Short mmCIF file of C-alpha atoms and ligand atoms in Angstrom, two decimals:
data_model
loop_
_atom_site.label_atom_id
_atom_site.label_comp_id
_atom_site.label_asym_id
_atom_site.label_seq_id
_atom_site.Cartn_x
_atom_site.Cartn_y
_atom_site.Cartn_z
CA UNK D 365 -5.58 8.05 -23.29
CA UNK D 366 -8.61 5.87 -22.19
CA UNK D 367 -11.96 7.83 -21.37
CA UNK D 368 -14.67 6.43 -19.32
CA UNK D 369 -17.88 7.89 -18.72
CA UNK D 370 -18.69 8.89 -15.23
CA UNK D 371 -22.23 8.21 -14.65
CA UNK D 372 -22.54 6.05 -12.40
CA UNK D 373 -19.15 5.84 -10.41
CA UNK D 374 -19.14 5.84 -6.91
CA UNK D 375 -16.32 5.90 -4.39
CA UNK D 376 -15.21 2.11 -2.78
CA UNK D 377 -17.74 2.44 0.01
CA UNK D 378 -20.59 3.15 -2.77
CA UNK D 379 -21.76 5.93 -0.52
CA UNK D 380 -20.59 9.11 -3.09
CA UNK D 381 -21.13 9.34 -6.96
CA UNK D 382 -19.06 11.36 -8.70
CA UNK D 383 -19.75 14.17 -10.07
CA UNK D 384 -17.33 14.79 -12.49
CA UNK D 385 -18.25 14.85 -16.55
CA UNK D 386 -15.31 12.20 -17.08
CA UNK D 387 -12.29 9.88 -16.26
CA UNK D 388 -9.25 9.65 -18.13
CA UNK D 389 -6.93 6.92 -17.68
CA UNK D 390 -3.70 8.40 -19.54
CA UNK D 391 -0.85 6.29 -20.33
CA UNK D 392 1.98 7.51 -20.56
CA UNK D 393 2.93 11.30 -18.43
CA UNK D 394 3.03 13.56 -22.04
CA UNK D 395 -0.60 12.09 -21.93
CA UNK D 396 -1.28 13.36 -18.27
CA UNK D 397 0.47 16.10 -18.88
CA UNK D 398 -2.02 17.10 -21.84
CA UNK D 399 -5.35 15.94 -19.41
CA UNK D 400 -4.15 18.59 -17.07
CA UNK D 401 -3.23 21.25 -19.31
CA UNK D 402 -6.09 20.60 -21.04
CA UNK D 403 -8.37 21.16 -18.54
CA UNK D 404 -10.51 23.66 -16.49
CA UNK D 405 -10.54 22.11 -13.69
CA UNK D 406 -8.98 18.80 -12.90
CA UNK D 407 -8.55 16.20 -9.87
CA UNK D 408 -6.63 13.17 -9.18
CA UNK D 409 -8.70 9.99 -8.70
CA UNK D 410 -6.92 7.40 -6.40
CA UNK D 411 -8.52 3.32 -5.33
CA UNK D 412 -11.87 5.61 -4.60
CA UNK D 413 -11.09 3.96 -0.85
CA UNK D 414 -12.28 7.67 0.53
CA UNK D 415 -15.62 8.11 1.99
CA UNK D 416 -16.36 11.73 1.06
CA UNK D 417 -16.07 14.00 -2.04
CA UNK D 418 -12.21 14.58 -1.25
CA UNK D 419 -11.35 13.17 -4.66
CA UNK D 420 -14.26 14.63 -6.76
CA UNK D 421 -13.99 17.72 -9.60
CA UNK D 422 -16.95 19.20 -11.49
CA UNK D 423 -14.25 18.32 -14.44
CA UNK D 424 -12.09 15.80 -15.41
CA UNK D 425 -11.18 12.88 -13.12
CA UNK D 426 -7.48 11.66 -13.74
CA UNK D 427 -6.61 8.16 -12.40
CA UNK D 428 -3.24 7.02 -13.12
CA UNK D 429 -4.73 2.92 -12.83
CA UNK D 430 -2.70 2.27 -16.01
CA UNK D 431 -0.16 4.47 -15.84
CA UNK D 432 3.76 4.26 -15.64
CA UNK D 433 3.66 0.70 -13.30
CA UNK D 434 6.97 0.24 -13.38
CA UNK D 435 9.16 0.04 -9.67
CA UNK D 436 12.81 1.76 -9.46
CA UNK D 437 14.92 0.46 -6.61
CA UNK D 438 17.80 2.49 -5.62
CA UNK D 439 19.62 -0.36 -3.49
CA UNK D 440 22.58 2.43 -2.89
CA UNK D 441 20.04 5.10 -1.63
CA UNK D 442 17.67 2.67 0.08
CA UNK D 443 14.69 4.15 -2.21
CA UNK D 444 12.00 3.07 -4.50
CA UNK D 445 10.07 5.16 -6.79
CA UNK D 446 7.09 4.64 -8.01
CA UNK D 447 4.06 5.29 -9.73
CA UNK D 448 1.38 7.20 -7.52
CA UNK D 449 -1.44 5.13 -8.92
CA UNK D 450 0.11 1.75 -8.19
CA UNK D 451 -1.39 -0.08 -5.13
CA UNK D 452 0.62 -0.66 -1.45
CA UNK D 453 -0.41 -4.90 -1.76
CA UNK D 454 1.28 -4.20 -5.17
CA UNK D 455 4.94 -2.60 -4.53
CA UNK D 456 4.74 -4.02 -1.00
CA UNK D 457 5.29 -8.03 -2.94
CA UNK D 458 7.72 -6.29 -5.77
CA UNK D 459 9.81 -4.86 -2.24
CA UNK D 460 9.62 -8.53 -0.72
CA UNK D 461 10.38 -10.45 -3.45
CA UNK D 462 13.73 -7.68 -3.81
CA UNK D 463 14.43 -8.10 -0.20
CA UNK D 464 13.09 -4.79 0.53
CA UNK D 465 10.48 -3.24 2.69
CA UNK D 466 8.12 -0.40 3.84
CA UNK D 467 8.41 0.84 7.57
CA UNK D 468 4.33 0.45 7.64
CA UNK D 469 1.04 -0.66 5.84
CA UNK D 470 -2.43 0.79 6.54
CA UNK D 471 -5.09 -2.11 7.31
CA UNK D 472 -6.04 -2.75 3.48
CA UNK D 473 -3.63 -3.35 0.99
CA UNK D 474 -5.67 -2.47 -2.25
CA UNK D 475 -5.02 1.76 -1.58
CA UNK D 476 -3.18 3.73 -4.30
CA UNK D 477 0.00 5.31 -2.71
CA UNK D 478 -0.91 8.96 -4.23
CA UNK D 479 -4.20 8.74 -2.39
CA UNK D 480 -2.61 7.26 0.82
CA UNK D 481 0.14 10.09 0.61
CA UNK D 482 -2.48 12.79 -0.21
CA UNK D 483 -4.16 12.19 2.95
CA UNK D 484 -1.57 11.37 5.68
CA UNK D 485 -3.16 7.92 5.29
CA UNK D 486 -1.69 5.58 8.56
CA UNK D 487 -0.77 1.97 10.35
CA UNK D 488 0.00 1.90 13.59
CA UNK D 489 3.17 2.06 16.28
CA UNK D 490 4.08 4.34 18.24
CA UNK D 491 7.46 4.99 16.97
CA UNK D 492 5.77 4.97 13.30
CA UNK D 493 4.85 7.76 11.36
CA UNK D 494 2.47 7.87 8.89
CA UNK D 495 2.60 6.76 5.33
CA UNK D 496 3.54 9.38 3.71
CA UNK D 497 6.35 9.92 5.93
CA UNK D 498 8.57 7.60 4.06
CA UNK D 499 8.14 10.37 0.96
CA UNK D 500 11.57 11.41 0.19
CA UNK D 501 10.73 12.62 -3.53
CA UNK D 502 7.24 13.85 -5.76
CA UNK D 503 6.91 14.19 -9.15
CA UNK D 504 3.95 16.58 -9.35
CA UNK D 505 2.10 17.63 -12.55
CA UNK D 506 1.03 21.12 -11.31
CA UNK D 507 -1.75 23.30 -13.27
CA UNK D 508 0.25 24.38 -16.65
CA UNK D 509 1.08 21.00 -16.91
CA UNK D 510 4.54 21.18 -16.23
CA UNK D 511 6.66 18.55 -14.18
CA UNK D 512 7.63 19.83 -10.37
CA UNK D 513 10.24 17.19 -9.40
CA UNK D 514 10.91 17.97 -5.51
CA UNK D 515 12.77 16.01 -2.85
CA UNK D 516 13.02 15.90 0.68
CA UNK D 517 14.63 19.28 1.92
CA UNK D 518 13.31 21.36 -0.59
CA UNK D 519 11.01 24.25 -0.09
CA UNK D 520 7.93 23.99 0.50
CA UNK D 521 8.11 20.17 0.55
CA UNK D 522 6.81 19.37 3.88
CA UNK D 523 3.59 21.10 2.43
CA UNK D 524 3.40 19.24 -0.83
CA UNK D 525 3.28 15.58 0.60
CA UNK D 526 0.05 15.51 2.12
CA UNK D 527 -1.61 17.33 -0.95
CA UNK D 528 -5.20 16.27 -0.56
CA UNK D 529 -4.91 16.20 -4.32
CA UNK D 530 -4.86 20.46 -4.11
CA UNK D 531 -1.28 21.07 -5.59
CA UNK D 532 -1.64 18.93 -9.01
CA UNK D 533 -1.43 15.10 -9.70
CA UNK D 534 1.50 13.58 -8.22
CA UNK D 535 3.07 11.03 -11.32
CA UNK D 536 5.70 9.23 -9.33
CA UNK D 537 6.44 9.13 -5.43
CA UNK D 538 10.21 7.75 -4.43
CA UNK D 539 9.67 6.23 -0.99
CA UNK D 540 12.17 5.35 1.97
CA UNK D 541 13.23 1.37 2.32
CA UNK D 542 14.86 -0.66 4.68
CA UNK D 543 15.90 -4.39 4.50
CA UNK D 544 13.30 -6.63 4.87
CA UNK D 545 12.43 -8.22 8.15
CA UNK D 546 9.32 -10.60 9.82
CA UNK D 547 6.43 -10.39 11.47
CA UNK D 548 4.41 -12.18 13.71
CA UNK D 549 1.41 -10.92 15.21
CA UNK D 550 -0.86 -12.08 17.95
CA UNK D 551 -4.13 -11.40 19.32
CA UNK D 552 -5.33 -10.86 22.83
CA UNK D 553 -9.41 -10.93 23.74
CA UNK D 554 -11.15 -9.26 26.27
CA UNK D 555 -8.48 -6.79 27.59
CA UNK D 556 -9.54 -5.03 30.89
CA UNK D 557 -9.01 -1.41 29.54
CA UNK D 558 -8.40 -0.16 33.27
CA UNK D 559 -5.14 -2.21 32.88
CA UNK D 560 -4.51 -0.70 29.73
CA UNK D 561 -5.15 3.38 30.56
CA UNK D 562 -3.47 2.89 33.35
CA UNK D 563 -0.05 2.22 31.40
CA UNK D 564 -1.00 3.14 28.22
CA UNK D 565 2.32 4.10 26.59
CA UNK D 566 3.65 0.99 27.77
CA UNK D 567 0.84 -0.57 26.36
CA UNK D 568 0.94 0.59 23.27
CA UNK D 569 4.87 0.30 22.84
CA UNK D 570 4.40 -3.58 23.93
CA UNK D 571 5.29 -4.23 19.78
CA UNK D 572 5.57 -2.99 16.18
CA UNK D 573 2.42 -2.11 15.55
CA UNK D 574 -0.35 -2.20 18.19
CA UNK D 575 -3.86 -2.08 17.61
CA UNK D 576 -7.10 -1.86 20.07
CA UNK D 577 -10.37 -3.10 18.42
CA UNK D 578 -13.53 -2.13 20.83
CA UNK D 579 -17.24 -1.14 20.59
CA UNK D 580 -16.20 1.40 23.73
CA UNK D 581 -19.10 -0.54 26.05
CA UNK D 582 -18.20 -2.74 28.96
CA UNK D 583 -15.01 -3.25 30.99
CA UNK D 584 -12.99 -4.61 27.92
CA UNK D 585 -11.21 -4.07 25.03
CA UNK D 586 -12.41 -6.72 22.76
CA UNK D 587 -9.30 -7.64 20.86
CA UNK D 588 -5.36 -6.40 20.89
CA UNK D 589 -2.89 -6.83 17.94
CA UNK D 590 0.44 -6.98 18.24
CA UNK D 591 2.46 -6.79 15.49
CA UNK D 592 5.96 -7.85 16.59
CA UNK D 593 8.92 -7.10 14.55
CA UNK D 594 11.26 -10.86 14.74
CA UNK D 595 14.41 -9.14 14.45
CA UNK D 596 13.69 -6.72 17.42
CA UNK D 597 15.38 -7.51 20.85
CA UNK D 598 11.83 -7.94 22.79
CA UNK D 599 10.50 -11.14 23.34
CA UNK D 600 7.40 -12.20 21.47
CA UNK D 601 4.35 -10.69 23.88
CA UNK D 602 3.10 -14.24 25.62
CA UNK D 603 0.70 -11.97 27.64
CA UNK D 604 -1.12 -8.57 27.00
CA UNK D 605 -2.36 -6.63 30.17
CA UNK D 606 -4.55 -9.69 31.24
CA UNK D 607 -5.87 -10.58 28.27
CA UNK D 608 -6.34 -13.81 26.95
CA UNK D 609 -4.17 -15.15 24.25
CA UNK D 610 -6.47 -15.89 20.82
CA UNK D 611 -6.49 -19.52 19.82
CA UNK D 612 -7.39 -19.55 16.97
CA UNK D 613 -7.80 -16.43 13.85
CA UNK D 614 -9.53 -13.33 14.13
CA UNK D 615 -11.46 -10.60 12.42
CA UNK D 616 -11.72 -7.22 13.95
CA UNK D 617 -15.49 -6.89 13.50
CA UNK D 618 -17.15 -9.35 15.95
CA UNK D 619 -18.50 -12.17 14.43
CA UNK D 620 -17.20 -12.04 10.83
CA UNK D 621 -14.91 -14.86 9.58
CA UNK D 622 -11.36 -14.26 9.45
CA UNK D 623 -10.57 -15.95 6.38
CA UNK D 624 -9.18 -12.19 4.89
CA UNK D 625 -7.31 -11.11 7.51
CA UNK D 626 -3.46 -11.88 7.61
CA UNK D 627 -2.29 -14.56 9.49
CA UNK D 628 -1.93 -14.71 13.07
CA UNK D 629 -1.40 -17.02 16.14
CA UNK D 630 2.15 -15.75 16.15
CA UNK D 631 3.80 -17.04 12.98
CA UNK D 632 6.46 -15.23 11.57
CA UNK D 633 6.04 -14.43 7.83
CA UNK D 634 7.42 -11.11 5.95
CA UNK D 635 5.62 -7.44 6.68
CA UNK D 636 4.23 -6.97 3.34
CA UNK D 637 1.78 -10.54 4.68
CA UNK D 638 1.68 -9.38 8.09
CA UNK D 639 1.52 -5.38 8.60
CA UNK D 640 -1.78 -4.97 7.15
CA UNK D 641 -4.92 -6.39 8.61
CA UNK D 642 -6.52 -7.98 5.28
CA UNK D 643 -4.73 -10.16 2.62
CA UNK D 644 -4.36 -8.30 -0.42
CA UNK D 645 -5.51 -11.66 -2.64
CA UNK D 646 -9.26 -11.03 -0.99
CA UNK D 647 -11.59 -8.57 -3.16
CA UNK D 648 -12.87 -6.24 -0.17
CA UNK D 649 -16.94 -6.23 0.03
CA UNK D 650 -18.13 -2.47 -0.88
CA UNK D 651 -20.98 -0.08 0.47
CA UNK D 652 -21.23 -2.05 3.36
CA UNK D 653 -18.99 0.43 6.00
CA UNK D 654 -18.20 3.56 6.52
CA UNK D 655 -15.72 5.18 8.27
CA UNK D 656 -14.32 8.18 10.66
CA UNK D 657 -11.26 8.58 12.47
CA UNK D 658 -9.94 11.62 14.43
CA UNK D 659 -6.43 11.99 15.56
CA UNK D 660 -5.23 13.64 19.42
CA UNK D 661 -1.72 13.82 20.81
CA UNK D 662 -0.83 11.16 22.27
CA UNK D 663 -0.64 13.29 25.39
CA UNK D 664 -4.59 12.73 25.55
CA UNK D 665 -5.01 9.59 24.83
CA UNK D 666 -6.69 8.48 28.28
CA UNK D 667 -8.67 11.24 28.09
CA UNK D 668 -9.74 10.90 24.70
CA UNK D 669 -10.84 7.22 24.99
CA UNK D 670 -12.58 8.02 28.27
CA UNK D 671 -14.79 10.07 26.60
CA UNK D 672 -15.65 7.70 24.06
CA UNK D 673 -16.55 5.12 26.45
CA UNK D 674 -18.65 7.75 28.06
CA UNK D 675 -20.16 7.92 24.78
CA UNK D 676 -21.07 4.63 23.98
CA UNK D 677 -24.94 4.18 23.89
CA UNK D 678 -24.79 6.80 21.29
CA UNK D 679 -21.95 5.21 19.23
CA UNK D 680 -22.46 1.88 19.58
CA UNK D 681 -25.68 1.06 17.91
CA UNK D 682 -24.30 2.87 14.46
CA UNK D 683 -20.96 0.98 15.23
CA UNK D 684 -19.15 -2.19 13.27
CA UNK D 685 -15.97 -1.69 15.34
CA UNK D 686 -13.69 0.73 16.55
CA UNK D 687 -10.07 0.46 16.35
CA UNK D 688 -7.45 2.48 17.96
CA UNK D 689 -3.70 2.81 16.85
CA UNK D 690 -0.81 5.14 17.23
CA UNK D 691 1.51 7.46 14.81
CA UNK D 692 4.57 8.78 15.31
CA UNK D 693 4.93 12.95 15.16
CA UNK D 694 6.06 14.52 11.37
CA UNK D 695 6.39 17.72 10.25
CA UNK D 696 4.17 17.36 7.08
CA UNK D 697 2.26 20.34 7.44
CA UNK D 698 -1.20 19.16 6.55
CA UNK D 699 -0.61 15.47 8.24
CA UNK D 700 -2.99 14.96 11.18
CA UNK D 701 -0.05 13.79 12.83
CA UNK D 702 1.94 17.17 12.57
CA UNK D 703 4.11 18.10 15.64
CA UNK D 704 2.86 15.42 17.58
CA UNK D 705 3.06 11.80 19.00
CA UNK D 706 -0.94 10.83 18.44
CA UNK D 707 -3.41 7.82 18.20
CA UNK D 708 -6.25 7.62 15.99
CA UNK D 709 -9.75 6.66 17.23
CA UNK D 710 -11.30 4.80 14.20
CA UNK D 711 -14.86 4.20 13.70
CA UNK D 712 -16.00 1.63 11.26
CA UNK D 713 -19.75 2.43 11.12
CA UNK D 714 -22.80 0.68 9.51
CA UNK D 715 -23.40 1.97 6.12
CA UNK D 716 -26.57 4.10 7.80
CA UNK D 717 -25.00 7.87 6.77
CA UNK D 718 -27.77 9.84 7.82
CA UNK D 719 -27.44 8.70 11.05
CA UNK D 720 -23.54 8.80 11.58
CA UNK D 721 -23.57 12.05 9.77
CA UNK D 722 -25.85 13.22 12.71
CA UNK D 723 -23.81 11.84 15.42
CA UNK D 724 -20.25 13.64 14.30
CA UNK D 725 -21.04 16.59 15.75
CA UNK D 726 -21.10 15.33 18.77
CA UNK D 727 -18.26 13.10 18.51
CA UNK D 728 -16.18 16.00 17.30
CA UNK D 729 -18.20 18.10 20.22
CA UNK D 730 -16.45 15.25 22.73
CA UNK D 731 -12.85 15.45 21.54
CA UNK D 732 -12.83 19.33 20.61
CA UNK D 733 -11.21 19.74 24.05
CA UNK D 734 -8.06 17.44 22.66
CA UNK D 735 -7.73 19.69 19.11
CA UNK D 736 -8.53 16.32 17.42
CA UNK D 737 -7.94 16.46 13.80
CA UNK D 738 -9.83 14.31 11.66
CA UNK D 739 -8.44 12.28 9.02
CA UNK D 740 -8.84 14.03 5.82
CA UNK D 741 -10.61 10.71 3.33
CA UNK D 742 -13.07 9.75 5.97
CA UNK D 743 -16.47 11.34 6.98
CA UNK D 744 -16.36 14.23 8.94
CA UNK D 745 -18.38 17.86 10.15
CA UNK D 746 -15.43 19.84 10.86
CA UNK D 747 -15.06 22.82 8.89
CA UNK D 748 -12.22 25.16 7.15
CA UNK D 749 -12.77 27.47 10.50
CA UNK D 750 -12.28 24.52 12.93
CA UNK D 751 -9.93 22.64 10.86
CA UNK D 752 -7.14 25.84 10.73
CA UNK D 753 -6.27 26.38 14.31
CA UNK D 754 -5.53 23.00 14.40
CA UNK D 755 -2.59 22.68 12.37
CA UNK D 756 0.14 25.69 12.76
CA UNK D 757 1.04 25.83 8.82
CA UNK D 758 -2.43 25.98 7.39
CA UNK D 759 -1.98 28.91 6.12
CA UNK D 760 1.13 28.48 4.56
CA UNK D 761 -0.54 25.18 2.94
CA UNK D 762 -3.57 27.76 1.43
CA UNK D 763 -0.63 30.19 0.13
CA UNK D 764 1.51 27.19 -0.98
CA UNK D 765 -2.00 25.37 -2.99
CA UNK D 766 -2.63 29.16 -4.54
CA UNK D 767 1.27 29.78 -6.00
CA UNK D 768 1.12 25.93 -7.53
CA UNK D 769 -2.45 26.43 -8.73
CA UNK D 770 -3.54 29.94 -9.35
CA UNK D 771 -6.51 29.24 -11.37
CA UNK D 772 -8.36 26.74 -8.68
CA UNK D 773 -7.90 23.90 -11.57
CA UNK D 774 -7.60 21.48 -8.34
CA UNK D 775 -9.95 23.01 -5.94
CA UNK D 776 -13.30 21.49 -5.55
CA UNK D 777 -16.30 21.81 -2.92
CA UNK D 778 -14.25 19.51 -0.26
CA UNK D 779 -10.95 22.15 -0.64
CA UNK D 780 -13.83 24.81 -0.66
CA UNK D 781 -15.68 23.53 2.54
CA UNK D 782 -12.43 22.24 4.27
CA UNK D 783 -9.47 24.11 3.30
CA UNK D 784 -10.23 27.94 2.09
CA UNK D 785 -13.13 28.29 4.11
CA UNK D 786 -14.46 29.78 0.96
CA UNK D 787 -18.32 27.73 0.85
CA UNK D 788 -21.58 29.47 2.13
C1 FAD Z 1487 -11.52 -0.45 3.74
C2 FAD Z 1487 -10.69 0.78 3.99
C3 FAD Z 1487 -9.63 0.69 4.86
C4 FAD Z 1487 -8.86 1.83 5.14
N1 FAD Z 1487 -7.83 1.71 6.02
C5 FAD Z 1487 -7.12 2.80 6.36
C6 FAD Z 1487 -6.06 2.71 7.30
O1 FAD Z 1487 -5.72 1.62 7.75
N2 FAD Z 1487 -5.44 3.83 7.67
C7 FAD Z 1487 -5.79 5.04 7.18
O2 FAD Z 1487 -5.20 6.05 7.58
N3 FAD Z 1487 -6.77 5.18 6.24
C8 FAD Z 1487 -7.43 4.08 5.83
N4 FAD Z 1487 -8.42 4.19 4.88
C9 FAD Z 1487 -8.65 5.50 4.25
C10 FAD Z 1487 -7.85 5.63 2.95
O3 FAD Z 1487 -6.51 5.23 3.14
C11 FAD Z 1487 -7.82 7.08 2.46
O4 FAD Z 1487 -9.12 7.53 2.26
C12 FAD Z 1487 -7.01 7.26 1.17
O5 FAD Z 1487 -6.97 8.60 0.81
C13 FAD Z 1487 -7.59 6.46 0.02
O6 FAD Z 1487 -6.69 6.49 -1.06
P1 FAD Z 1487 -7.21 6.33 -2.56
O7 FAD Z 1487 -6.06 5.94 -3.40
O8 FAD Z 1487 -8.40 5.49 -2.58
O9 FAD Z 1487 -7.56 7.84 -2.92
P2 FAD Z 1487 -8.94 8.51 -3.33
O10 FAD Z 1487 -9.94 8.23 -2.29
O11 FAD Z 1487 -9.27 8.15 -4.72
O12 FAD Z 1487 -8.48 10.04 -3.25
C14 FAD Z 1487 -8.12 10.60 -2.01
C15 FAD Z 1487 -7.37 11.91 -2.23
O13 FAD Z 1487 -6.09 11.63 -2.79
C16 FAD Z 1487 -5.88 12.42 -3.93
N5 FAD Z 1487 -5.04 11.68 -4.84
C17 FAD Z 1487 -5.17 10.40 -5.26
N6 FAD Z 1487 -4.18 10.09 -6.13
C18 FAD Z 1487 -3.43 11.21 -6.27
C19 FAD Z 1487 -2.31 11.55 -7.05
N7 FAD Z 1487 -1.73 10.69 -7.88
N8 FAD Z 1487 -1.84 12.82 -6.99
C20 FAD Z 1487 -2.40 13.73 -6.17
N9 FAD Z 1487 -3.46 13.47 -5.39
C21 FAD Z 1487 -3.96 12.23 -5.44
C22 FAD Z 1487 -7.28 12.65 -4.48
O14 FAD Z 1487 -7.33 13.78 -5.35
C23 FAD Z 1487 -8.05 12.86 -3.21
O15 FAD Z 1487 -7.86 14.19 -2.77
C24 FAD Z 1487 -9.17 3.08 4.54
C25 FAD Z 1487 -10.24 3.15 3.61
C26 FAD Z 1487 -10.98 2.01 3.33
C27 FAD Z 1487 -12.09 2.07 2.34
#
């Protein structure tokens, strides 16, 4: 087991320090096995890519960085497993290189696939689901320390995927494949959104993946990405709603070079270089973003981004970018796509907290009227009160987190404030 001190340890953003009295790094599971046991109270510690206290303990912080690395593929089953600590850049070239791939990628590569699964983390399509909906298998090191091996179709599974780290640390996640296959994506500027809402399923179902990158002022969408699968029966898009083709690379934030972000201009290479936005060989800046996203059926979605446009001149002046994708519907009881086709708005703010924490109420204020959930590892004001009616099995998650962990070895002031409902 490898200890490291915590002083001094903030999240990837740099905008939380840990509070926690120390970080193990066991290596091998008896080892994890004894950090849990061992302790009082306990959390799992993913990449640190969340921007609140999500991940934090007043104990022991357990990341699995160096633990158990190695990648199982099940060619007969179409499975990998994995451990939870390994990276998505990581297993997606071991996949490639096998002949294998993921369904999806969220827009960095460098995120731990526990912490991804633990919070319904996302790409976008709108036949997609989120990550963690290629989860076919956990192995979960609950409270006594014990191993809780459970597979799809089990009891109680559907709960246990998106954990938010409140059920124990997940060692080893087996994950759906399919053969591998090409992208090629391509970038459209200036997109009149009127064009867009007015056939926005179509839209947004014009490839793979889509994604809208806007500020929310003006008459245009400032960049579309379309992620087109090669072996699909569509044509590659030559046009997108009147917008005009890029000619040369991109980055979503206006301005910024795009030496990090995958390649474009419509060449075909595999999905693990293509699905996510940024190459995983580039060390991503920190503490200079932050980030909120909140998640409506896809039912709302004009709605929904009409009333962020209506709320630009408050959000734009905190704002780096906005970026809106869709997920296809699960039945993972805490995922903030549960029971329904959605999109995600995305904000990628300025690092200026005070300020965006003051301006989420009124975001949240704006979308209320679309039960938007927020995603779980990104800032948010929403509490345990607000957060519950929103998703139908909350309450079987709270009974399901108290069987697994009677003691409240896992909970900590985020589960508290977000969760039980149990903070002043
Ligand atoms: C630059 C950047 C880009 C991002 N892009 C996207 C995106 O495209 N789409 C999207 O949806 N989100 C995105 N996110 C958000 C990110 O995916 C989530 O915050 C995710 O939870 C981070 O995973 P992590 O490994 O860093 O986990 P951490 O932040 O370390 O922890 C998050 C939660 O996971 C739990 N956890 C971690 N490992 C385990 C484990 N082994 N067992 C049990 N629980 C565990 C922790 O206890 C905690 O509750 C982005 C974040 C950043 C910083």
């Amino acid at each position: 087991m490898i200890e490291e001190q915590v002083r001094d340890t903030l999240n990837w953003a740099g905008n939380y320090e840990y509070r926690a009295s120390a970080i193990e790094h066991p290596t091998s599971l008896a080892d994890l096995q004894r950090a849990v046991s061992g302790s009082t109270r306990v959390r799992a510690l993913g990449s640190r890519h969340s921007f609140n206290d999500i991940a934090d303990t007043p104990g022991t912080l357990v990341s699995l960085d160096v633990l158990d690395p190695a990648v199982g593929i099940d060619e007969a089953a179409l499975t990998v497993t994995v451990g939870a600590g390994v990276r998505y850049g990581v297993l997606a070239g071991h996949l490639q290189r096998r002949g294998f791939a993921l369904h999806n990628l969220a827009s960095l590569p460098h995120i731990s696939i526990g912490g991804a699964v633990a919070t319904a983390t996302h790409g976008s399509g709108n036949a997609n689901g989120n990550l963690a909906t290629a989860v076919v298998g956990l192995e979960i090191v609950t409270a006594s320390g014990d191993v809780l091996a459970v597979a799809e179709g089990d009891d109680g599974f559907d709960g246990m995927v998106v954990g938010l780290g409140a059920l124990g640390v997940v060692h080893r996640v087996t994950l759906r494949i399919e053969p591998t296959f090409e992208v090629r994506q391509d970038v459209f500027l200036d997109v009149p959104w009127d064009a867009v809402l007015a056939d926005y399923d179509a839209a947004t179902s014009s490839a793979y993946s889509v994604s809208l990158f806007t500020d929310w002022s003006g008459d245009t969408i400032g960049q579309a990405w379309l992620k087109s699968r090669v072996d699909s029966d569509s044509p590659a898009p030559s046009s997108f709603y009147g917008g005009k083709a890029a000619d040369r690379a991109y980055h979503p934030v206006p301005g910024v070079a795009a030496d990090h972000c995958t390649q474009q201009l419509g060449v075909p290479g595999p999905w693990s270089d293509r699905l996510a936005h940024f190459r995983l060989a580039f060390t991503p800046s920190n503490g200079e973003e932050l980030q909120s996203e909140y998640l409506v059926g896809r039912e709302h979605a004009v709605a929904a981004i009409q009333a962020m446009r209506s709320l630009a001149p408050r959000i734009s002046p905190l704002l780096q970018v906005s970026e809106v994708r869709s997920m296809a519907a699960d039945g993972l009881w805490l995922s903030n796509n549960y029971g329904r086709d959605g999109i995600g708005l995305h904000f990628t703010w300025k690092p200026l907290q005070p300020e965006v924490e003051a301006l989420l109420p009124e975001l949240e204020a704006a979308l209320a009227p679309f039960a938007a959930r927020p995603h779980w590892g990104k800032l948010f004001a929403a509490d345990a009160a607000q957060l519950a009616p929103l998703y139908p099995r909350f309450e079987d998650f709270r009974t399901l987190a108290r069987r697994l962990d009677p003691e409240g070895k896992f909970r900590n002031d985020f589960l508290d404030r977000t969760v039980f409902g149990t903070t002043a």
